[in-house]
Short mmCIF file of C-alpha atoms in Angstrom, two decimals:
data_model
loop_
_atom_site.label_atom_id
_atom_site.label_comp_id
_atom_site.label_asym_id
_atom_site.label_seq_id
_atom_site.Cartn_x
_atom_site.Cartn_y
_atom_site.Cartn_z
CA ARG A 1 31.25 -28.58 3.82
CA ASN A 2 27.51 -28.37 4.37
CA CYS A 3 27.35 -25.45 1.94
CA MET A 4 28.97 -27.59 -0.74
CA ARG A 5 26.43 -30.39 -0.53
CA PRO A 6 24.88 -31.14 -3.95
CA SER A 7 21.40 -30.60 -2.51
CA VAL A 8 22.31 -26.99 -1.73
CA TRP A 9 23.27 -26.31 -5.34
CA ILE A 10 20.07 -28.00 -6.48
CA ASP A 11 18.05 -25.75 -4.17
CA LEU A 12 19.84 -22.71 -5.54
CA ALA A 13 19.04 -23.76 -9.09
CA ARG A 14 15.42 -24.46 -8.21
CA ALA A 15 15.10 -20.96 -6.79
CA PHE A 16 15.21 -19.65 -10.38
CA CYS A 17 13.03 -22.38 -11.90
CA ILE A 18 10.30 -20.65 -13.90
CA ALA A 19 7.97 -23.66 -13.85
CA ARG A 20 8.27 -24.03 -10.09
CA ASN A 21 7.77 -20.32 -9.47
CA THR A 22 4.72 -20.25 -11.73
CA LYS A 23 3.27 -23.20 -9.82
CA ASP A 24 3.87 -21.37 -6.53
CA LEU A 25 2.12 -18.30 -7.89
CA LEU A 26 -0.96 -20.15 -9.12
CA LYS A 27 -1.22 -22.41 -6.09
CA PRO A 28 -4.28 -21.45 -4.02
CA ASN A 29 -3.71 -20.51 -0.43
CA ASP A 30 -4.43 -23.08 2.24
CA LYS A 31 -7.40 -21.45 3.95
CA SER A 32 -6.90 -23.55 7.04
CA GLY A 33 -3.47 -22.02 7.53
CA GLU A 34 -4.29 -18.49 6.50
CA PHE A 35 -4.81 -15.72 9.04
CA ILE A 36 -7.63 -14.02 7.13
CA CYS A 37 -7.89 -15.13 3.51
CA GLU A 38 -10.18 -12.17 2.76
CA LEU A 39 -7.10 -9.94 2.78
CA ASP A 40 -6.22 -11.28 -0.69
CA GLY A 41 -9.33 -9.69 -2.17
CA MET A 42 -8.70 -6.47 -0.26
CA ARG A 43 -5.19 -6.27 -1.69
CA VAL A 44 -6.31 -6.76 -5.29
CA ILE A 45 -9.21 -4.29 -5.11
CA SER A 46 -7.00 -1.72 -3.40
CA ILE A 47 -4.20 -1.95 -5.96
CA LEU A 48 -6.70 -1.54 -8.81
CA TRP A 49 -8.01 1.54 -7.02
CA VAL A 50 -4.46 2.88 -6.85
CA VAL A 51 -4.03 2.31 -10.59
CA LEU A 52 -7.33 4.04 -11.32
CA GLY A 53 -6.36 7.09 -9.29
CA HIS A 54 -2.95 7.33 -10.96
CA CYS A 55 -4.47 6.98 -14.43
CA LEU A 56 -6.52 10.06 -13.65
CA CYS A 57 -4.01 12.28 -11.88
CA PHE A 58 -0.86 11.24 -13.80
CA GLY A 59 -1.99 9.75 -17.09
CA VAL A 60 -4.98 11.91 -18.00
CA SER A 61 -3.76 15.23 -16.69
CA GLY A 62 -0.02 14.64 -17.00
CA THR A 63 0.26 16.69 -20.19
CA GLY A 64 -2.60 19.06 -19.52
CA LEU A 65 -6.21 18.84 -20.68
CA ALA A 66 -7.47 20.20 -23.96
CA ASN A 67 -11.00 20.41 -22.52
CA GLY A 68 -10.11 21.49 -19.01
CA PHE A 69 -13.05 23.90 -18.74
CA TYR A 70 -15.54 21.13 -19.48
CA VAL A 71 -13.88 18.81 -16.95
CA GLU A 72 -13.90 21.47 -14.22
CA ARG A 73 -17.45 22.59 -14.95
CA ASP A 74 -19.10 19.20 -15.39
CA VAL A 75 -17.00 16.06 -14.91
CA VAL A 76 -15.49 16.69 -11.49
CA LYS A 77 -18.86 17.72 -10.09
CA ARG A 78 -20.45 14.33 -10.66
CA TRP A 79 -21.09 12.43 -7.45
CA THR A 80 -19.68 9.28 -9.05
CA PHE A 81 -16.37 11.06 -9.50
CA MET A 82 -15.90 10.87 -5.73
CA LEU A 83 -14.59 7.35 -6.32
CA PHE A 84 -11.58 8.99 -8.01
CA TRP A 85 -11.15 11.71 -5.40
CA SER A 86 -11.29 9.11 -2.63
CA ALA A 87 -8.66 6.80 -4.16
CA ASN A 88 -6.24 7.91 -1.43
CA PHE A 89 -8.03 5.53 0.92
CA SER A 90 -6.60 2.61 -1.04
CA VAL A 91 -3.16 3.45 0.38
CA ASP A 92 -4.62 3.54 3.89
CA THR A 93 -6.01 0.05 3.25
CA PHE A 94 -2.51 -1.22 2.54
CA PHE A 95 -1.16 0.45 5.67
CA PHE A 96 -3.91 -1.22 7.71
CA MET A 97 -3.22 -4.65 6.25
CA SER A 98 0.53 -4.28 6.68
CA GLY A 99 0.21 -3.44 10.38
CA LEU A 100 -2.41 -6.16 10.89
CA VAL A 101 -0.43 -9.04 9.38
CA LEU A 102 2.95 -8.00 10.77
CA ALA A 103 1.54 -7.67 14.31
CA TRP A 104 -0.19 -11.03 14.05
CA LYS A 105 3.10 -12.75 13.12
CA LEU A 106 5.54 -10.75 15.24
CA LEU A 107 3.71 -10.54 18.57
CA PRO A 108 3.99 -14.29 19.44
CA CYS A 109 7.71 -14.19 18.65
CA LEU A 110 8.27 -11.25 20.98
CA GLN A 111 6.24 -12.88 23.74
CA LYS A 112 8.78 -15.72 23.85
CA GLY A 113 11.50 -13.31 24.96
CA LEU A 114 13.96 -10.77 23.63
CA PRO A 115 15.08 -11.61 20.08
CA SER A 116 18.69 -12.46 19.43
CA ALA A 117 20.97 -10.13 17.52
CA TRP A 118 20.83 -12.45 14.50
CA SER A 119 17.04 -12.39 14.57
CA VAL A 120 17.07 -8.59 14.41
CA VAL A 121 19.54 -8.67 11.53
CA LEU A 122 17.39 -11.12 9.58
CA TYR A 123 14.27 -9.11 10.39
CA VAL A 124 15.83 -6.06 8.75
CA VAL A 125 17.92 -7.59 5.95
CA PHE A 126 15.31 -10.00 4.61
CA ARG A 127 12.70 -7.29 4.34
CA TYR A 128 15.12 -4.82 2.75
CA VAL A 129 16.43 -7.25 0.14
CA ARG A 130 13.00 -8.55 -0.80
CA LEU A 131 11.57 -5.08 -1.44
CA THR A 132 14.59 -3.26 -2.81
CA ALA A 133 15.48 -5.51 -5.74
CA LEU A 134 12.36 -4.70 -7.75
CA LEU A 135 12.39 -1.06 -6.67
CA ALA A 136 15.98 -0.68 -7.94
CA LEU A 137 15.00 -2.28 -11.25
CA CYS A 138 12.13 0.19 -11.69
CA ILE A 139 14.45 3.11 -11.01
CA LEU A 140 16.91 1.83 -13.61
CA LEU A 141 14.13 1.49 -16.20
CA ASP A 142 12.75 4.90 -15.37
CA VAL A 143 16.11 6.64 -15.61
CA PHE A 144 17.74 4.87 -18.56
CA LEU A 145 15.02 3.18 -20.65
CA ILE A 146 11.94 5.41 -20.61
CA PRO A 147 13.80 8.56 -21.81
CA LEU A 148 14.92 6.58 -24.86
CA VAL A 149 11.43 5.49 -25.92
CA ILE A 150 9.37 8.64 -25.31
CA SER A 151 9.03 10.89 -28.35
CA GLY A 152 6.68 13.35 -30.00
CA PRO A 153 5.74 17.00 -29.49
CA ILE A 154 4.38 16.45 -25.98
CA ALA A 155 7.66 15.00 -24.77
CA PHE A 156 9.63 17.89 -26.26
CA SER A 157 7.16 20.52 -25.03
CA TYR A 158 7.24 19.25 -21.45
CA PRO A 159 10.89 18.64 -20.51
CA SER A 160 9.96 17.96 -16.88
CA TYR A 161 10.20 14.20 -17.30
CA THR A 162 13.75 14.20 -18.66
CA ASP A 163 14.69 16.69 -15.96
CA ALA A 164 13.21 14.35 -13.35
CA ALA A 165 15.24 11.47 -14.78
CA ASP A 166 18.40 13.55 -14.40
CA ASP A 167 17.49 14.44 -10.82
CA CYS A 168 16.80 10.77 -10.10
CA ARG A 169 20.40 9.98 -11.01
CA LYS A 170 21.43 12.23 -8.13
CA ASN A 171 18.94 11.13 -5.48
CA TRP A 172 18.45 7.43 -6.16
CA TRP A 173 20.22 6.61 -2.91
CA ALA A 174 17.47 8.29 -0.86
CA THR A 175 14.86 6.04 -2.44
CA LEU A 176 16.91 2.91 -1.85
CA LEU A 177 17.40 3.96 1.79
CA TYR A 178 13.63 4.49 2.14
CA ILE A 179 13.86 8.09 3.30
CA GLN A 180 12.36 9.61 0.13
CA ASN A 181 9.19 10.60 1.97
CA VAL A 182 11.30 13.04 3.99
CA TYR A 183 14.28 13.86 1.76
CA PRO A 184 13.68 14.92 -0.88
CA SER A 185 9.91 15.09 -0.48
CA PRO A 186 7.75 13.40 -3.16
CA SER A 187 6.57 16.81 -4.35
CA ASP A 188 10.16 17.95 -4.92
CA PRO A 189 11.13 17.84 -8.62
CA ALA A 190 14.39 16.24 -7.50
CA SER A 191 12.63 13.24 -5.95
CA CYS A 192 13.22 9.81 -7.47
CA TRP A 193 10.26 7.52 -8.18
CA PRO A 194 7.79 9.62 -6.13
CA VAL A 195 5.12 6.90 -5.86
CA SER A 196 7.51 4.91 -3.68
CA TRP A 197 6.83 7.24 -0.73
CA TYR A 198 4.47 4.54 0.54
CA LEU A 199 7.34 2.05 0.72
CA ALA A 200 9.37 4.52 2.78
CA CYS A 201 6.56 4.93 5.32
CA ASP A 202 5.94 1.21 5.48
CA MET A 203 9.63 0.42 5.96
CA GLN A 204 9.95 3.04 8.71
CA TYR A 205 6.92 1.57 10.50
CA TYR A 206 8.34 -1.94 10.04
CA LEU A 207 11.73 -1.01 11.51
CA PHE A 208 10.74 1.33 14.33
CA LEU A 209 7.04 1.75 15.06
CA ALA A 210 5.86 -1.88 15.02
CA PRO A 211 8.75 -3.30 17.12
CA LEU A 212 8.24 -0.53 19.70
CA LEU A 213 4.47 -1.01 20.07
CA LEU A 214 4.56 -4.79 19.91
CA GLY A 215 7.62 -5.08 22.14
CA VAL A 216 5.91 -3.15 24.92
CA THR A 217 2.66 -5.06 24.33
CA ALA A 218 4.51 -8.38 24.57
CA LEU A 219 5.83 -7.35 27.97
CA SER A 220 2.48 -6.15 29.29
CA TRP A 221 -0.98 -5.76 27.79
CA LYS A 222 -1.67 -3.01 30.31
CA LEU A 223 1.27 -0.97 29.00
CA GLY A 224 0.84 -1.85 25.34
CA TRP A 225 -2.73 -0.68 24.87
CA PRO A 226 -2.18 2.82 26.36
CA LEU A 227 0.98 3.22 24.26
CA MET A 228 -0.91 2.29 21.08
CA PHE A 229 -3.69 4.74 21.90
CA VAL A 230 -1.19 7.52 22.63
CA THR A 231 0.64 6.82 19.34
CA LEU A 232 -2.65 6.95 17.49
CA CYS A 233 -3.64 10.21 19.13
CA THR A 234 -0.31 11.85 18.31
CA SER A 235 -1.02 11.31 14.60
CA PHE A 236 -4.53 12.74 14.98
CA ILE A 237 -3.22 15.79 16.81
CA THR A 238 -0.21 16.36 14.55
CA THR A 239 -2.22 16.15 11.33
CA SER A 240 -5.04 18.34 12.64
CA SER A 241 -2.57 20.93 13.91
CA LEU A 242 -0.77 21.15 10.57
CA VAL A 243 -4.05 21.56 8.71
CA ALA A 244 -5.25 24.21 11.16
CA ALA A 245 -1.97 26.14 11.08
CA ASN A 246 -1.71 26.15 7.26
CA ASP A 247 -5.42 26.44 6.47
CA TYR A 248 -5.44 23.44 4.13
CA HIS A 249 -8.76 22.69 2.48
CA MET A 250 -10.42 20.36 0.02
CA GLY A 251 -10.67 21.80 -3.50
CA PHE A 252 -11.49 20.91 -7.07
CA GLU A 253 -8.13 19.22 -7.48
CA LEU A 254 -7.15 16.08 -5.65
CA PRO A 255 -6.04 17.18 -2.18
CA ILE A 256 -2.42 16.58 -3.21
CA THR A 257 -0.42 19.76 -3.65
CA PRO A 258 3.29 20.37 -2.95
CA ASP A 259 2.45 21.80 0.48
CA THR A 260 0.06 19.05 1.53
CA VAL A 261 2.43 16.37 0.26
CA ASN A 262 5.32 17.79 2.30
CA ASP A 263 3.28 18.30 5.46
CA ILE A 264 0.49 15.75 5.74
CA TYR A 265 0.39 13.36 2.78
CA SER A 266 3.66 11.41 2.80
CA THR A 267 5.21 12.12 6.20
CA PRO A 268 5.25 9.04 8.47
CA TRP A 269 3.81 10.75 11.55
CA THR A 270 0.66 11.79 9.69
CA ARG A 271 0.06 8.44 7.94
CA TRP A 272 0.45 5.86 10.69
CA GLN A 273 -3.16 5.97 11.86
CA PRO A 274 -4.28 2.99 9.71
CA TYR A 275 -1.07 1.12 10.48
CA VAL A 276 -1.52 1.48 14.24
CA ILE A 277 -5.20 0.52 14.00
CA GLY A 278 -4.13 -2.57 12.05
CA ILE A 279 -1.71 -3.43 14.87
CA MET A 280 -4.41 -2.85 17.48
CA THR A 281 -6.79 -5.12 15.57
CA ALA A 282 -4.22 -7.92 15.45
CA VAL A 283 -3.42 -7.54 19.14
CA LEU A 284 -7.11 -7.73 20.00
CA LEU A 285 -7.56 -10.86 17.89
CA ARG A 286 -4.50 -12.41 19.53
CA GLN A 287 -6.01 -11.79 22.94
CA LEU A 288 -9.26 -13.40 21.81
CA LEU A 289 -7.54 -16.37 20.17
CA PRO A 290 -8.06 -18.75 23.16
CA TYR A 291 -11.79 -18.00 22.95
CA LYS A 292 -12.10 -18.08 19.16
CA THR A 293 -14.13 -21.29 18.98
CA MET A 294 -16.49 -20.18 21.73
CA ILE A 295 -17.02 -16.74 20.21
CA ALA A 296 -17.56 -18.22 16.75
CA LYS A 297 -20.28 -20.51 18.12
CA LYS A 298 -22.04 -17.75 20.06
CA MET A 299 -21.82 -15.06 17.36
CA LYS A 300 -25.25 -14.55 15.79
CA TRP A 301 -26.12 -13.48 12.27
CA TRP A 302 -27.41 -10.15 13.49
CA THR A 303 -24.07 -9.45 15.20
CA THR A 304 -22.28 -9.93 11.90
CA ALA A 305 -24.91 -7.81 10.17
CA CYS A 306 -24.29 -5.00 12.65
CA PHE A 307 -20.53 -5.14 12.06
CA PHE A 308 -20.91 -5.03 8.28
CA THR A 309 -23.65 -2.39 8.33
CA VAL A 310 -21.65 0.00 10.49
CA ALA A 311 -18.51 -0.63 8.42
CA ALA A 312 -20.30 -0.06 5.10
CA ALA A 313 -22.06 3.07 6.40
CA LEU A 314 -18.76 4.51 7.62
CA MET A 315 -17.04 3.74 4.31
CA LEU A 316 -19.80 5.29 2.21
CA THR A 317 -19.79 8.37 4.43
CA LEU A 318 -16.05 8.82 3.99
CA LEU A 319 -16.30 8.28 0.23
CA PHE A 320 -19.03 10.83 -0.41
CA VAL A 321 -19.09 13.26 2.51
CA ALA A 322 -16.77 15.68 0.66
CA TYR A 323 -19.02 15.82 -2.41
CA PRO A 324 -20.38 19.34 -1.58
CA VAL A 325 -16.80 20.63 -1.72
CA LYS A 326 -16.20 19.12 -5.15
CA ARG A 327 -19.55 20.39 -6.39
CA ASP A 328 -19.73 23.88 -4.87
CA GLY A 329 -16.11 24.77 -4.16
CA VAL A 330 -13.91 25.15 -1.10
CA GLU A 331 -16.36 27.49 0.59
CA ALA A 332 -18.73 24.55 1.14
CA TRP A 333 -16.63 23.48 4.14
CA ASN A 334 -15.46 25.71 6.95
CA HIS A 335 -12.10 25.57 8.69
CA VAL A 336 -13.24 23.15 11.40
CA GLN A 337 -14.63 20.68 8.86
CA ASN A 338 -11.34 20.67 6.94
CA VAL A 339 -9.37 20.05 10.14
CA LEU A 340 -11.63 17.18 11.15
CA TRP A 341 -11.46 15.64 7.68
CA TYR A 342 -7.70 15.62 7.34
CA GLY A 343 -7.17 14.68 10.98
CA PHE A 344 -9.58 11.76 11.34
CA ALA A 345 -10.64 10.43 7.91
CA ARG A 346 -7.74 7.98 7.55
CA GLY A 347 -8.25 6.55 11.00
CA ALA A 348 -11.99 6.24 10.44
CA TRP A 349 -11.35 4.34 7.20
CA ALA A 350 -9.10 1.89 9.05
CA ILE A 351 -11.77 1.39 11.70
CA SER A 352 -14.27 0.45 8.99
CA LEU A 353 -11.78 -2.11 7.65
CA ALA A 354 -11.34 -3.55 11.15
CA LEU A 355 -15.11 -3.95 11.43
CA PHE A 356 -15.04 -6.04 8.26
CA VAL A 357 -12.06 -8.11 9.40
CA VAL A 358 -13.32 -9.17 12.83
CA PRO A 359 -16.37 -11.20 11.67
CA CYS A 360 -14.28 -12.77 8.89
CA TYR A 361 -11.69 -13.86 11.45
CA PHE A 362 -14.37 -15.70 13.44
CA GLY A 363 -15.71 -17.41 10.33
CA HIS A 364 -18.87 -15.29 9.99
CA GLY A 365 -17.93 -13.33 6.88
CA GLY A 366 -20.72 -14.82 4.77
CA ILE A 367 -20.90 -13.38 1.27
CA VAL A 368 -18.08 -10.96 2.09
CA SER A 369 -15.75 -13.88 2.76
CA ASP A 370 -16.97 -15.69 -0.34
CA LEU A 371 -16.15 -12.68 -2.52
CA LEU A 372 -12.91 -11.39 -0.96
CA GLY A 373 -11.64 -14.88 -0.19
CA HIS A 374 -12.25 -16.25 -3.69
CA PRO A 375 -9.33 -18.41 -4.92
CA LEU A 376 -8.94 -16.13 -7.96
CA PHE A 377 -7.57 -13.40 -5.71
CA ALA A 378 -4.80 -15.58 -4.25
CA PRO A 379 -2.35 -15.42 -7.21
CA LEU A 380 -3.24 -11.82 -8.03
CA SER A 381 -2.60 -10.73 -4.45
CA LYS A 382 0.98 -11.98 -4.78
CA LEU A 383 1.50 -9.60 -7.71
CA THR A 384 0.26 -6.42 -6.01
CA TYR A 385 3.76 -5.23 -5.11
CA GLY A 386 4.90 -5.62 -8.70
CA ILE A 387 1.75 -3.93 -10.01
CA TYR A 388 2.30 -1.01 -7.64
CA LEU A 389 5.84 -0.42 -8.89
CA MET A 390 5.32 -1.30 -12.55
CA HIS A 391 2.13 0.59 -13.45
CA PRO A 392 3.79 4.06 -13.38
CA LEU A 393 6.16 2.88 -16.12
CA TRP A 394 3.28 2.21 -18.49
CA ILE A 395 1.47 5.43 -17.55
CA THR A 396 4.65 7.36 -18.22
CA PHE A 397 5.21 5.64 -21.54
CA PHE A 398 1.59 6.18 -22.60
CA THR A 399 1.49 9.82 -21.51
CA TRP A 400 4.74 11.12 -22.94
CA ARG A 401 4.30 9.48 -26.33
CA ARG A 402 1.08 11.37 -27.03
CA TRP A 403 1.00 13.72 -30.03
CA ASP A 404 -1.57 16.08 -28.60
CA ARG A 405 -2.95 17.23 -25.28
CA TYR A 406 -5.39 14.86 -23.69
CA THR A 407 -9.10 15.41 -24.38
CA TYR A 408 -10.95 13.81 -21.50
CA ASN A 409 -13.83 11.42 -22.01
CA ASP A 410 -15.08 8.61 -19.81
CA VAL A 411 -14.59 5.83 -22.34
CA GLU A 412 -10.93 6.61 -22.94
CA LEU A 413 -10.26 6.82 -19.21
CA VAL A 414 -11.75 3.35 -18.75
CA GLN A 415 -9.70 2.06 -21.67
CA GLN A 416 -6.52 3.48 -20.20
CA PHE A 417 -7.32 2.01 -16.79
CA LEU A 418 -7.93 -1.46 -18.24
CA ALA A 419 -4.83 -1.29 -20.43
CA THR A 420 -2.66 -0.10 -17.54
CA SER A 421 -4.01 -2.81 -15.24
CA VAL A 422 -3.37 -5.57 -17.77
CA VAL A 423 0.12 -4.37 -18.75
CA ALA A 424 1.12 -3.82 -15.11
CA THR A 425 -0.12 -7.30 -14.19
CA VAL A 426 1.90 -8.88 -17.02
CA LEU A 427 5.01 -6.96 -15.99
CA ALA A 428 4.43 -7.91 -12.35
CA PHE A 429 4.06 -11.57 -13.37
CA LEU A 430 7.38 -11.48 -15.23
CA SER A 431 9.12 -9.74 -12.33
CA TRP A 432 7.68 -12.34 -9.97
CA LEU A 433 9.17 -15.16 -12.03
CA ILE A 434 12.63 -13.73 -12.59
CA LEU A 435 13.20 -11.53 -9.55
CA GLU A 436 10.71 -11.49 -6.66
CA ARG A 437 10.17 -15.22 -6.19
CA PRO A 438 13.80 -16.26 -6.80
CA ILE A 439 14.95 -13.76 -4.18
CA ALA A 440 12.34 -15.04 -1.72
CA ASN A 441 13.51 -18.60 -2.42
CA LEU A 442 17.14 -17.65 -1.85
CA LEU A 443 16.27 -15.90 1.40
CA GLY A 444 14.42 -19.04 2.47
CA ILE A 445 17.51 -21.15 1.74
CA VAL A 446 19.68 -18.78 3.76
CA ALA A 447 17.21 -18.83 6.65
CA SER A 448 17.10 -22.64 6.64
CA HIS A 449 20.90 -22.86 6.65
CA LEU A 450 21.19 -20.39 9.53
CA ARG A 451 18.57 -22.26 11.55
CA ARG A 452 20.56 -25.46 11.14
CA GLN A 453 23.70 -23.67 12.27
CA SER A 454 21.95 -22.03 15.24
CA PRO A 455 18.84 -23.84 16.49
CA LYS A 456 17.96 -20.90 18.74
CA LEU A 457 17.83 -18.52 15.80
CA ALA A 458 14.26 -17.40 15.08
CA ALA A 459 13.83 -16.65 11.43
CA SER A 460 11.84 -13.52 10.79
CA GLY A 461 9.03 -13.55 8.27
CA THR A 462 9.61 -12.22 4.79
CA LYS A 463 6.02 -11.47 3.80
CA GLU A 464 3.80 -8.83 5.32
CA GLY A 465 0.38 -7.59 4.44
CA GLY A 466 1.34 -4.57 2.37
CA VAL A 467 1.54 -4.30 -1.41
#
């Protein structure tokens, strides 16, 4: 009878209200209730970095370069081009934020005791439904719509896209089960929506890694911290061992080849360094929460300056340290340097992010907080998931409708980046109104109804810090 109350049907109708959903999107976040509002700016900057990297490696070079010799001889050897080569760190930023926010929300719940069976079900189902709806839509568009609208000599000369669409019809289930980073691998021509490998890693961490680390930590700090350090070290050792055994190295191309993708780029055990460091940062901040006011009062400006200086120096080092390899070739680095780079660069990037986050958490972010916590980033940060999934559609459409091979120049690359960013944002906005937000509203209604039916039921969160 409760389900048939008129108010329930009104709530269901409101879940799809475009005006209400638009208002929710544009509503600024309540900074007093936010964990770290600077994460909004980090999300937006990181997703734009992802788009920029994909415009280069998929859009520009997707059909081959007409002036490839010029690009190899001159363009890729510019030191400024390291911003493109280093775009992989944007994904590590999302892993760090995802682990940070999830640990901050989940740890207090686990400290109250073992979760009920219903809580575990909601923890899994809510997350799966919220992410999978838009992912399934993108797969449908990629398989059935894009092949109908691409045309021209490039599309007919390079049948790989239509072949990939056919393969996607066979392996869509792997993507929707979030195992596409293992089977088939993203470098496999039979993979479906390869850019979604990040979602597979994040889902696997959400379901298995985070509950394990945080569950043990909730039982005992003394057991949790060693376990987190051991988990972190296993990723360091595994990645370094694979690089050493296969003699992987940095080259003129982005360090993404079929072998590196299969072994060290998309596999969960080589990518969880930033995620675990994000969890460790949240656990540390939770431990310091009772002393937050005292620490905030005693923290001096020079302490904040030291945090930001070390973080910025570490970031700049990671961004440009590989420049000799891009300029002089693979012989610029020896075997040991390659092993250290692949094994520790991602973790070092996450440490630099943690050094930025800690002062912001204690209210000493200064200009960094003013920039990254600007209200403009709040609505855009809610669209990052849609931008991540939608921007490959536009890049694919733009690339495969060309009538000649791409002739690289800086101005056209910037134009393509801006166009892709704008189109992806518009598509993400539409998907937010008609799909993402309505589903979140419906899940909220279900959670509220279940809480009324079972007061002991702890509703799991439906928003984490990832894309």
